[in-house]
Coordinates of C-alpha atoms and ligand atoms in Angstrom, one line a residue:
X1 CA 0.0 0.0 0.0
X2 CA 2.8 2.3 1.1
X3 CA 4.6 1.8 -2.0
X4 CA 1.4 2.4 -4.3
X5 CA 1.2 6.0 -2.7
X6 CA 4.8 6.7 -3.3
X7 CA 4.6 5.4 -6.7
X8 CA 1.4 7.8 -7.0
X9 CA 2.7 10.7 -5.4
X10 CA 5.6 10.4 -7.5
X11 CA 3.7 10.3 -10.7
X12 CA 1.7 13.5 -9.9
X13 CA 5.1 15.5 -9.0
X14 CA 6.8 14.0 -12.3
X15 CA 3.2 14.9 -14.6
X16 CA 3.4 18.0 -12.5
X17 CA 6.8 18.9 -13.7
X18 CA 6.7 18.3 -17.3
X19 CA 3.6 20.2 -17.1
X20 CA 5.8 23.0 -16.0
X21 CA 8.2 22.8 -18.7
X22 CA 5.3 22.3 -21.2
X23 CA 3.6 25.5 -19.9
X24 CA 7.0 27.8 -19.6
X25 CA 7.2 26.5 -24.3
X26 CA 4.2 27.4 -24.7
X27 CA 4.1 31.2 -23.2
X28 CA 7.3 31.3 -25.1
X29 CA 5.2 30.8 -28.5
X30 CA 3.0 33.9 -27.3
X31 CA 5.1 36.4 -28.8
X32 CA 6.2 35.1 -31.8
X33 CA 4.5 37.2 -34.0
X34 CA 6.6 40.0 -32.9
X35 CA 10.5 40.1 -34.8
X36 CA 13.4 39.2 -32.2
X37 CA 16.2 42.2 -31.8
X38 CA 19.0 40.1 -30.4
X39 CA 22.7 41.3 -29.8
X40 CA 24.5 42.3 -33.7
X41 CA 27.7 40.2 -32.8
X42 CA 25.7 37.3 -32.2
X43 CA 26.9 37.6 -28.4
X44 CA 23.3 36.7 -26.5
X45 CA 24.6 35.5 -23.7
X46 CA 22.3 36.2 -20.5
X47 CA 25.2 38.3 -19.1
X48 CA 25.6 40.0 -22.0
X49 CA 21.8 41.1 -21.9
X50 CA 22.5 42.3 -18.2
X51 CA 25.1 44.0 -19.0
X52 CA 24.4 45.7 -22.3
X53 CA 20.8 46.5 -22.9
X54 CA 21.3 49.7 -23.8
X55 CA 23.2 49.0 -27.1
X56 CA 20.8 45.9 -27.7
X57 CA 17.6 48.7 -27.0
X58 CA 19.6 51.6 -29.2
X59 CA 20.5 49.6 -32.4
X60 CA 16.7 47.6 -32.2
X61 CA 15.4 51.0 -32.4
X62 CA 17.6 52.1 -35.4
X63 CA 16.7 49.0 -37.0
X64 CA 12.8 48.7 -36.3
X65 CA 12.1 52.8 -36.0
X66 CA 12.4 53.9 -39.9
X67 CA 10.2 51.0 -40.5
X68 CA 8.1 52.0 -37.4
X69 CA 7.9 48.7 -36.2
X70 CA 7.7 47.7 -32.5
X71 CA 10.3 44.2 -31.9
X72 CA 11.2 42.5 -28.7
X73 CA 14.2 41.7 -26.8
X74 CA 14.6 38.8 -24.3
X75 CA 13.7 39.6 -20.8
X76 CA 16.8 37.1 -19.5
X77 CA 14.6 35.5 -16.6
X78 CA 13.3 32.3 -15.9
X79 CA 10.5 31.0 -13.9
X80 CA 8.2 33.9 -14.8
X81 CA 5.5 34.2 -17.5
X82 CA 7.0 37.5 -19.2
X83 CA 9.7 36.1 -21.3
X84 CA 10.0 39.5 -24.0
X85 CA 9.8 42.9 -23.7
X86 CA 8.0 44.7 -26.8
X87 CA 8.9 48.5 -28.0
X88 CA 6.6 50.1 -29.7
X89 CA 7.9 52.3 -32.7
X90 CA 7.5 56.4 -31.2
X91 CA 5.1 56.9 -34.0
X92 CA 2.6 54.8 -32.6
X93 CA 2.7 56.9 -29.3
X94 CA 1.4 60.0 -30.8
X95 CA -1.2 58.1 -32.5
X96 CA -2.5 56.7 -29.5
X97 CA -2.7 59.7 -27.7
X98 CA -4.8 61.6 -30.2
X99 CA -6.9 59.0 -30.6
X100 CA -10.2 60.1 -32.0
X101 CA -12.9 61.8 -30.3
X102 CA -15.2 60.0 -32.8
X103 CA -15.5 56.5 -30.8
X104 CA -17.5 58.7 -28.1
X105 CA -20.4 58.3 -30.4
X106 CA -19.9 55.0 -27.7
X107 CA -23.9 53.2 -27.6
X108 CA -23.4 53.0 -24.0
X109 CA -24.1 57.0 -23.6
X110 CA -26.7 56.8 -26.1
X111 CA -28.4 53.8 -24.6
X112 CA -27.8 53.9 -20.8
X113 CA -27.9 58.1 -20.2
X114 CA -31.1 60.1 -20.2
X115 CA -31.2 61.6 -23.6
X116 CA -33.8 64.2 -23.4
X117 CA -33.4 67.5 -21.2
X118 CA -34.7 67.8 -18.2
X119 CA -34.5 63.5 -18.0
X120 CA -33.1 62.2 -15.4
X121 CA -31.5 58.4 -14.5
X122 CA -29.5 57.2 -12.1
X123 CA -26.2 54.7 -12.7
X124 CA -24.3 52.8 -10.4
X125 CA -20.8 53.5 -10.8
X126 CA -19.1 49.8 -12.2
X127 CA -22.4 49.0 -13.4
X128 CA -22.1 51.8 -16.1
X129 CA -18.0 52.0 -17.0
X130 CA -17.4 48.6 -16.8
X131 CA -19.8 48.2 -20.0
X132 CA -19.4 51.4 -21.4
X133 CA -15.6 51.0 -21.4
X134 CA -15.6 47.6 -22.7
X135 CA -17.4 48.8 -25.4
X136 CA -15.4 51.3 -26.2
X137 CA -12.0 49.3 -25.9
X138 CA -13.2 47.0 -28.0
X139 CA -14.2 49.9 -30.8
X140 CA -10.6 51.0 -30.4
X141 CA -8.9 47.8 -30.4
X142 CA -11.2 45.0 -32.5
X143 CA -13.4 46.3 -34.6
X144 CA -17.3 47.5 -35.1
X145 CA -18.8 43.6 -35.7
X146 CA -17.3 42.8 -32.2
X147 CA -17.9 45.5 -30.8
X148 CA -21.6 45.9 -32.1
X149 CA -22.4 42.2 -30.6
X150 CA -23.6 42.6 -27.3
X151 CA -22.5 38.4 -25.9
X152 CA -19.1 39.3 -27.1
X153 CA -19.1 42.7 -25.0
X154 CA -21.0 40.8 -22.1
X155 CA -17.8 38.0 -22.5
X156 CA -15.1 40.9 -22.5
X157 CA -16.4 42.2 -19.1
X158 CA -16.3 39.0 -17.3
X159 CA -12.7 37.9 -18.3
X160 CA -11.1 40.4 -16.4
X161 CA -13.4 39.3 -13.3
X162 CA -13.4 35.4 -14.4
X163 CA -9.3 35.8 -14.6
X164 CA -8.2 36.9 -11.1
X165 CA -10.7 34.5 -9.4
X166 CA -9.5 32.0 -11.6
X167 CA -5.8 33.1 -10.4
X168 CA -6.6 32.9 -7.0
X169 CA -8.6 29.7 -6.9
X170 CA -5.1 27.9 -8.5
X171 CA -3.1 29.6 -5.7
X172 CA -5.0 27.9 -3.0
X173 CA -2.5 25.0 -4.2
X174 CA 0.9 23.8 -3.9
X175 CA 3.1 25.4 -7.2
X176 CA 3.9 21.6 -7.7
X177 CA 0.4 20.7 -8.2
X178 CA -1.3 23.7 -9.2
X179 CA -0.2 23.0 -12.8
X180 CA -2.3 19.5 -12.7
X181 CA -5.4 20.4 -10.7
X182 CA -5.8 23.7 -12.7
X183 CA -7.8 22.0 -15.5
X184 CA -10.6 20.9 -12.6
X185 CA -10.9 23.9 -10.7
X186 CA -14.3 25.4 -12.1
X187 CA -13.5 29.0 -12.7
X188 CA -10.5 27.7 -14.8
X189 CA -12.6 25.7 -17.3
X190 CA -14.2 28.5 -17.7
X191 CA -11.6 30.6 -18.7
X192 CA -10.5 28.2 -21.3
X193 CA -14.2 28.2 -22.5
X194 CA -13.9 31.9 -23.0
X195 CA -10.1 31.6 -24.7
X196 CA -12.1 29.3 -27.0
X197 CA -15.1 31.5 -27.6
X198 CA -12.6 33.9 -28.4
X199 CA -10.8 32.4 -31.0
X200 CA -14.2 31.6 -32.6
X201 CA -14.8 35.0 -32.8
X202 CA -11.4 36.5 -33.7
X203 CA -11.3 34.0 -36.8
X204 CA -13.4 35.5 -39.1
X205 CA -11.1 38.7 -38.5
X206 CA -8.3 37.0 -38.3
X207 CA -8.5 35.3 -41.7
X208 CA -9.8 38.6 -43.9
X209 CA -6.6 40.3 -42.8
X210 CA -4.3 37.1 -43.1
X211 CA -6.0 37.4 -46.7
X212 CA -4.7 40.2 -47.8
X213 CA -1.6 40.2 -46.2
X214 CA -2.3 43.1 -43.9
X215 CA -1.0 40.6 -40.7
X216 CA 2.3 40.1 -42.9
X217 CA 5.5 42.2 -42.0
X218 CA 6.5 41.7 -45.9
X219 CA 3.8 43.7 -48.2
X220 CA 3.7 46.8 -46.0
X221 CA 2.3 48.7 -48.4
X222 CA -0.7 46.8 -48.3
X223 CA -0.9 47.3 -44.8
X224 CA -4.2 49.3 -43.6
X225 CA -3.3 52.8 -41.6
X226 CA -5.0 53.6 -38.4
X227 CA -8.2 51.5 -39.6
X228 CA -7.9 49.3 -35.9
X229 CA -6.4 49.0 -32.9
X230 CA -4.6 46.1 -34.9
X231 CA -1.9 48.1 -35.9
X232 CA -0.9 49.3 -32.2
X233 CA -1.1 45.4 -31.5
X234 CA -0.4 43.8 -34.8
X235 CA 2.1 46.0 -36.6
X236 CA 5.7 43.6 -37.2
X237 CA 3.3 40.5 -37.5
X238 CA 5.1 37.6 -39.3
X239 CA 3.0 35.9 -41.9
X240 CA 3.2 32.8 -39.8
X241 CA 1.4 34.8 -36.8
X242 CA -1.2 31.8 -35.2
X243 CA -4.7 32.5 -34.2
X244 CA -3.9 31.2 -31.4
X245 CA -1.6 34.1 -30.4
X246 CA -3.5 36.7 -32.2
X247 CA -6.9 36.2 -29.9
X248 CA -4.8 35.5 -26.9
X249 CA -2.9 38.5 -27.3
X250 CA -6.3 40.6 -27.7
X251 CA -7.8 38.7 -24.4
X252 CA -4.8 40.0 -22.5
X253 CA -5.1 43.2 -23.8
X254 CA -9.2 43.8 -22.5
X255 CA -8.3 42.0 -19.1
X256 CA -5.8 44.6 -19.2
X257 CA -7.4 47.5 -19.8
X258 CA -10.9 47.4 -19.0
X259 CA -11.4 47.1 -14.9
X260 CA -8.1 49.2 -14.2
X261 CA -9.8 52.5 -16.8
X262 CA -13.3 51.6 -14.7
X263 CA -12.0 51.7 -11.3
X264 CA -10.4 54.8 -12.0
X265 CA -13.0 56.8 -13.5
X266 CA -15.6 55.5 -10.5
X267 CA -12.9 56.6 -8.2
X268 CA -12.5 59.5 -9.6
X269 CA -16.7 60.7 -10.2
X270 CA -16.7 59.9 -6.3
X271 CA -13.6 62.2 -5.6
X272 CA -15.3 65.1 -7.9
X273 CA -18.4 64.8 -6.7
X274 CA -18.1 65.2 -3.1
X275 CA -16.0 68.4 -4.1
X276 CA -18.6 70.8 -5.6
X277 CA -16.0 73.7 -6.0
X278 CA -13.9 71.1 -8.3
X279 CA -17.3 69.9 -10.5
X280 CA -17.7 73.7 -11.4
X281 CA -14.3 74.2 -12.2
X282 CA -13.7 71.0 -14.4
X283 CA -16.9 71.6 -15.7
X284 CA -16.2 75.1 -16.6
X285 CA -13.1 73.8 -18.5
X286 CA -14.4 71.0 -20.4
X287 CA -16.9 73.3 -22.1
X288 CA -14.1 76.0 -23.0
X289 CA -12.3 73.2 -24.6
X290 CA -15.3 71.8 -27.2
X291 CA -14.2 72.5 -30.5
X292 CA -16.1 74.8 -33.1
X293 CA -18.1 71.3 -34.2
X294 CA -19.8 71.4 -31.5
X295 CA -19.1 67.7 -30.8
X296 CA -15.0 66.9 -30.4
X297 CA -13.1 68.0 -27.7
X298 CA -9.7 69.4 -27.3
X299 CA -7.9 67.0 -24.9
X300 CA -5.1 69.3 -24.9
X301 CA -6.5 71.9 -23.0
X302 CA -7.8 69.7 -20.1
X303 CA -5.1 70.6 -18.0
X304 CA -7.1 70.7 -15.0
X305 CA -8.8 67.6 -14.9
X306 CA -5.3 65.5 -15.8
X307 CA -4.2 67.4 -12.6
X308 CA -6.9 66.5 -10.5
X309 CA -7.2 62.6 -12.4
X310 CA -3.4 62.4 -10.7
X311 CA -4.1 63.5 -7.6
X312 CA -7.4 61.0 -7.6
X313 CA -5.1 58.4 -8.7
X314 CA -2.0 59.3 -6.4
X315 CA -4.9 59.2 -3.2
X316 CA -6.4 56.0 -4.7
X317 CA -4.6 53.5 -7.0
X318 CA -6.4 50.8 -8.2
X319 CA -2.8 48.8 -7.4
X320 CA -1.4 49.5 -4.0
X321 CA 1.9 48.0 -5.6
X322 CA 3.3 47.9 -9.1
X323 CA 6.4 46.9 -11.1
X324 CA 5.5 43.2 -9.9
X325 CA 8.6 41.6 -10.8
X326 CA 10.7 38.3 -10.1
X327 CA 14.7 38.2 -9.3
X328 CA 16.4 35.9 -11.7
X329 CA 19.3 35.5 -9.6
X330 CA 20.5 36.3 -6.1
X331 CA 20.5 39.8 -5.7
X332 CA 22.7 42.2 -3.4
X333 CA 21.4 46.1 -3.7
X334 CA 23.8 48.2 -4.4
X335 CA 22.7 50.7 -2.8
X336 CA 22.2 49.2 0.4
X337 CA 23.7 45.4 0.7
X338 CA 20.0 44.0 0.9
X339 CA 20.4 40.3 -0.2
X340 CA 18.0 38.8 -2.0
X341 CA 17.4 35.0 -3.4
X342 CA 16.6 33.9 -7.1
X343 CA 13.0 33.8 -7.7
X344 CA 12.0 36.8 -5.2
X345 CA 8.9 38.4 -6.6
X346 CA 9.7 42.5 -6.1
X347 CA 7.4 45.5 -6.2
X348 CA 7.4 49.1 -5.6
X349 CA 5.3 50.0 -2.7
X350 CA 3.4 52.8 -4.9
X351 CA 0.9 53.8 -2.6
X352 CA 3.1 54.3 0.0
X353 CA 5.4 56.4 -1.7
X354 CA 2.5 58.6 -2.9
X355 CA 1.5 59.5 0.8
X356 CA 5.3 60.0 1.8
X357 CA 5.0 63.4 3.8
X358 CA 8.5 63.6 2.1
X359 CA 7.3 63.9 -1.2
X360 CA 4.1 65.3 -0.9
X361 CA 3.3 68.2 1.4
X362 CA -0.1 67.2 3.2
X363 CA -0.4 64.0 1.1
X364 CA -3.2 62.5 2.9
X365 CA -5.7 65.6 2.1
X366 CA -7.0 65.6 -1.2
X367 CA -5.5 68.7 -3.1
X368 CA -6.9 69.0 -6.7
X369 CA -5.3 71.7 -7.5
X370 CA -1.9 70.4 -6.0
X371 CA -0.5 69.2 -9.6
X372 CA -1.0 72.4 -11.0
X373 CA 1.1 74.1 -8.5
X374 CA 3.9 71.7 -8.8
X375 CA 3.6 72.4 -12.2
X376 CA 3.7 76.1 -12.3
X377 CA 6.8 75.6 -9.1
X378 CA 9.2 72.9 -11.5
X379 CA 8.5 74.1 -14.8
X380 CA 11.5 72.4 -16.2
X381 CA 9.8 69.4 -15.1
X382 CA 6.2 69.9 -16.1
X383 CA 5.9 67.5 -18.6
X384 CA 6.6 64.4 -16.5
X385 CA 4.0 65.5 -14.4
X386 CA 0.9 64.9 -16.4
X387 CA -1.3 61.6 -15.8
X388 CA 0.4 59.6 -18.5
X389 CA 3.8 59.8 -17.1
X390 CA 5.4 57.3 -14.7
X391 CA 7.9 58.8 -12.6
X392 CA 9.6 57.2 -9.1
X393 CA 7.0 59.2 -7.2
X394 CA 4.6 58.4 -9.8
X395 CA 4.1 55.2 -10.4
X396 CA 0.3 54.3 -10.7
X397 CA 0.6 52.7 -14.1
X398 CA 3.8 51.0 -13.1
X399 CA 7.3 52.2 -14.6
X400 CA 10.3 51.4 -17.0
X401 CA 9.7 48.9 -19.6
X402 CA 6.8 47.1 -18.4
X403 CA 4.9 49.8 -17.5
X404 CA 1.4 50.0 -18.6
X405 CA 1.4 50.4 -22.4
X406 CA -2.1 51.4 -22.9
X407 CA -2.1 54.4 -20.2
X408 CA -2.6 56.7 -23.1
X409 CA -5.4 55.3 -24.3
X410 CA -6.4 55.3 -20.5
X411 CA -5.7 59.0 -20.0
X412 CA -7.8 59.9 -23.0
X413 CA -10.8 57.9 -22.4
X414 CA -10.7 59.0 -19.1
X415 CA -10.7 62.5 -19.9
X416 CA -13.1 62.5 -22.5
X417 CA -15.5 60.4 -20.7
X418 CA -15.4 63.0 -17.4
X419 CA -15.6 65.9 -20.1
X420 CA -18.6 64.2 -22.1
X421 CA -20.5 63.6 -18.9
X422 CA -20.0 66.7 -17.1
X423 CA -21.1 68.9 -20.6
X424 CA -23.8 67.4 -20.7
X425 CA -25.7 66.5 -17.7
X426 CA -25.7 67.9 -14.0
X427 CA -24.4 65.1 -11.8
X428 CA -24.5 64.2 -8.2
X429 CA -23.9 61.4 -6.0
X430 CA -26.1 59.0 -4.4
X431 CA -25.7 56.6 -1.3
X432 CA -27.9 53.8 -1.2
X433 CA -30.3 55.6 -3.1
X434 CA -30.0 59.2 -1.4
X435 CA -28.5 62.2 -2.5
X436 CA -25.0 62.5 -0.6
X437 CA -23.3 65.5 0.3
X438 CA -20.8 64.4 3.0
X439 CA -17.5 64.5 2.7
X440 CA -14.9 62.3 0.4
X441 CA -14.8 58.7 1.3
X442 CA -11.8 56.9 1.6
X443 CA -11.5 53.9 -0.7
X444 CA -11.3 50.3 -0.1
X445 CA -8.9 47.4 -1.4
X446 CA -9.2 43.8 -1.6
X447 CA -5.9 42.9 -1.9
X448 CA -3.9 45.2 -3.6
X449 CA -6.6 46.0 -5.9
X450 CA -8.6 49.5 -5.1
X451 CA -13.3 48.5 -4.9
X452 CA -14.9 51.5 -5.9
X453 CA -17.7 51.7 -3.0
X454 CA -20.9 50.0 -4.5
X455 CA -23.4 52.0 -2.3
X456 CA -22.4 55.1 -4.7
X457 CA -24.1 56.0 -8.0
X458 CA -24.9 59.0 -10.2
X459 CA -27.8 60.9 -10.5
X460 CA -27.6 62.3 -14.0
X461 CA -29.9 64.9 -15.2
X462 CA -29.9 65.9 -19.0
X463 CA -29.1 69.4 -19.6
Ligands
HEM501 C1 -6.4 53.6 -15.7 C2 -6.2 52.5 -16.3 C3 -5.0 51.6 -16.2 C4 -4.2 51.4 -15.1 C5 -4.2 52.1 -13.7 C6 -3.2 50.5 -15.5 C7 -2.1 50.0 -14.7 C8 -1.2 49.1 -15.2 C9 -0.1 48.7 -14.4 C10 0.3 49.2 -12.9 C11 0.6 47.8 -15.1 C12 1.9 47.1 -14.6 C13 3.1 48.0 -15.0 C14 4.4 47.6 -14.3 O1 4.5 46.5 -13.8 O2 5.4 48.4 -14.4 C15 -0.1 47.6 -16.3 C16 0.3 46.7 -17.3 C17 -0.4 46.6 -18.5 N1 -1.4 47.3 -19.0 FE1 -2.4 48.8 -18.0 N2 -3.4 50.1 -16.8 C18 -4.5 50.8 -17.3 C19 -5.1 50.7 -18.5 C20 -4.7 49.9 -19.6 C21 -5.2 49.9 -20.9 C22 -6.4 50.8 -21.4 C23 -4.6 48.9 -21.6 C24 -4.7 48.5 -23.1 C25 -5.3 49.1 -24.0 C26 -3.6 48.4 -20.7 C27 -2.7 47.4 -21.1 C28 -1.7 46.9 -20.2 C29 -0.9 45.7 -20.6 C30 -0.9 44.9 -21.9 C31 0.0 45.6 -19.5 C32 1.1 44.5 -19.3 C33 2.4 45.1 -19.7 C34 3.6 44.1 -19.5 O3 3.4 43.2 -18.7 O4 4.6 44.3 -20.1 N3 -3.7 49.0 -19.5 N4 -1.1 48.5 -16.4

């Protein structure tokens, strides 16, 4: 009997282990649509990559820039799910940045919001920008049959939510063994479901461009300008770029982007709306900066709501850490002779440094206004204090390589969203159904991840 156990136990750890080493090729595969910049000498050694990344990022961007074409480098670690690093070509910053105010002819408003003056509805705060952002996001980034079908936008929303409870029910085991119960654990299976449904869906997409070579990194003057998101994700594609890889790499990309941009904007209709002197003011702004059409507006002159988005988002991050990373080797800092073991999983305590009294003067009193003086006081600096831009004491969409690559597209749709719904309807906040006029609340996390307070909604009232 004892022997049968052994002999079972051992066959779990050795299934278990291949498994691993199974798993660890196949996130390899994830990126290979995207070209490999490796070391011009053929040198690509892993201590040459420590060493030398600077030459290896410089002459990748020489190479891949005139062609403005993102490529990847190898992220020397093992153990950890992140093998590459992508660089998107500069062009595509701008791009994304200015995207078009166009896409805020979004359903959701039209469908969910009181159209009619005088109208009045009232929306729960995740209720509404979970949705409304999905469907935007995927406007941006798929294109208008997805995003027109409402079981693909209903599937979009629940990834993000299916994906970290997945993640957490696998963590209830033993690494050795998570690999092998994983398939039986029900939220899971149902993850896999969805990566199925996906694929399903992305095919049809998937196929037309393949068709005309607009996925290929050969016939670029085939390739269709600024039609999709697909460029921003797509662009350097080789010809022999998988389905597989192409609606995995979308599914990342919502689970990415959709609860983070929701969190944030119901953090930050809560921070605006129990400060009536701010709603005025923003308010005031947003309608000077509506262009001559009426319709668009002028992002760049919504300095006052980026400065008091930061300051929402330095009080309440929807991550109390990020820059999660993992130490490849035994680590000594230089900078202090703190030794750490391989396989250490680091992070930046990003809340914490944005309440440091040391920083920031008063940092635990919301100060909407406090941006704009630290504007006006390091004016050499200015720049890298706008929303978008990660900084030490700044580091709410993470920073360096692997920070967020979509906090553009964030920033805008943030902005635009606040703009759109403070131009056109007089809002205030509800609590369990009442108006509220007390003052702000401070916001809770479940593990690191900020809850935007359910008992608050908006009462909006078309103008
Ligand atoms: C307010 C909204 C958002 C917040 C607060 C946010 C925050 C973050 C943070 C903290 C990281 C980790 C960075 C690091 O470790 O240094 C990250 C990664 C990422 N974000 Fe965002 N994000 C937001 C919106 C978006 C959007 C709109 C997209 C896509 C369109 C997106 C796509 C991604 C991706 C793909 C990664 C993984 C990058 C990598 O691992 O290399 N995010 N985000």
């Amino acid at each position: 009997m004892l022997y049968e156990v052994v002999f079972l136990a051992l066959g779990v750890i050795v299934i278990a282990l291949v498994k691993n080493v199974y798993n660890k090729r196949r996130s390899e595969q994830l990126l290979a649509h995207i070209l490999t910049h490796t070391f011009l000498d053929g040198d690509n050694s892993r201590k040459r990559y420590l060493s030398d990344l600077k030459t290896l990022l410089e002459s990748g961007y020489q190479e891949y820039q005139k062609n403005e074409q993102a490529f990847k480098i190898t992220i020397p670690v093992g153990g950890y799910s992140v093998k590459y690093r992508v660089i998107l070509p500069k062009s595509h910053l701008e791009e994304i940045k200015h995207l078009s105010n166009n896409v805020f002819s979004c359903r959701y408003f039209a469908q969910s919001l009181p159209q009619y003056k005088g109208h009045a509805a009232t929306i729960n705060l995740m209720e509404f920008f979970v949705p409304t952002i999905t469907s935007l996001t995927n406007a941006l980034l798929v294109d208008s049959r997805l995003s027109s079908d409402p079981e693909w936008l209903q599937q979009t929303a629940d990834f993000a939510v299916n994906r970290y409870g997945a993640a957490d029910d696998v963590r209830q085991w033993p690494p050795c063994l998570a690999g092998l119960i994983a398939p039986f654990i029900p939220s899971v299976k149902r993850l896999r479901e969805q990566r199925t449904y996906v694929m399903q869906k992305m095919k049809p997409i998937y196929d037309e461009l393949k068709g005309q070579s607009l996925l290929s990194t050969d016939d670029k003057k085939n390739r269709r300008k600024g039609t999709f998101g697909y460029e921003w994700l797509w662009s350097g594609a080789p010809d022999d770029v998988t389905l597989q890889d192409f609606s995995d790499t979308m599914m990342r990309t919502l689970i990415a982007a959709i609860h983070t941009t929701a969190k944030t904007i119901s953090v930050a209709f809560i921070d605006v709306l129990t400060q009536p002197e701010f709603l005025a003011e923003l308010t005031r702004e947003a309608r000077e900066a509506v262009e001559d059409d009426g319709q668009s507006i002028n992002l760049d002159k919504l300095l006052k709501l980026d400065c008091f988005l930061k300051e929402s988002q330095r009080l309440s991050p929807v991550f109390l850490f990020t820059m999660n990373r993992i130490l490849t080797q035994d680590y000594e800092f230089k900078c202090s002779g703190l030794k750490l073991p391989k396989e250490t999983m680091i992070t930046a305590p990003a809340a914490a440094i944005a309440t440091d009294p040391e920083i920031f003067r008063e940092p635990n009193t919301f100060d909407g206004h406090r941006y704009m003086r630290l504007r006006e006081e390091h004016k050499e600096s200015a720049s890298s204090l706008v929303l978008g831009m990660s900084t030490i004491d700044s580091l709410g969409f993470g920073l360096g390589n692997q920070a967020c690559p979509g906090r553009f597209l964030a920033v805008n749709n943030l902005k635009l969203m606040m703009a759109k719904l403070m131009i056109s309807w007089e809002l205030t906040l509800e609590k369990n159904g009442q108006e509220f006029q007390g003052p702000r609340p401070s916001m809770e996390y479940k593990d690191f991840s900020v809850v935007p307070p359910s008992q608050f909604s908006i009462r909006l009232k078309k103008l």
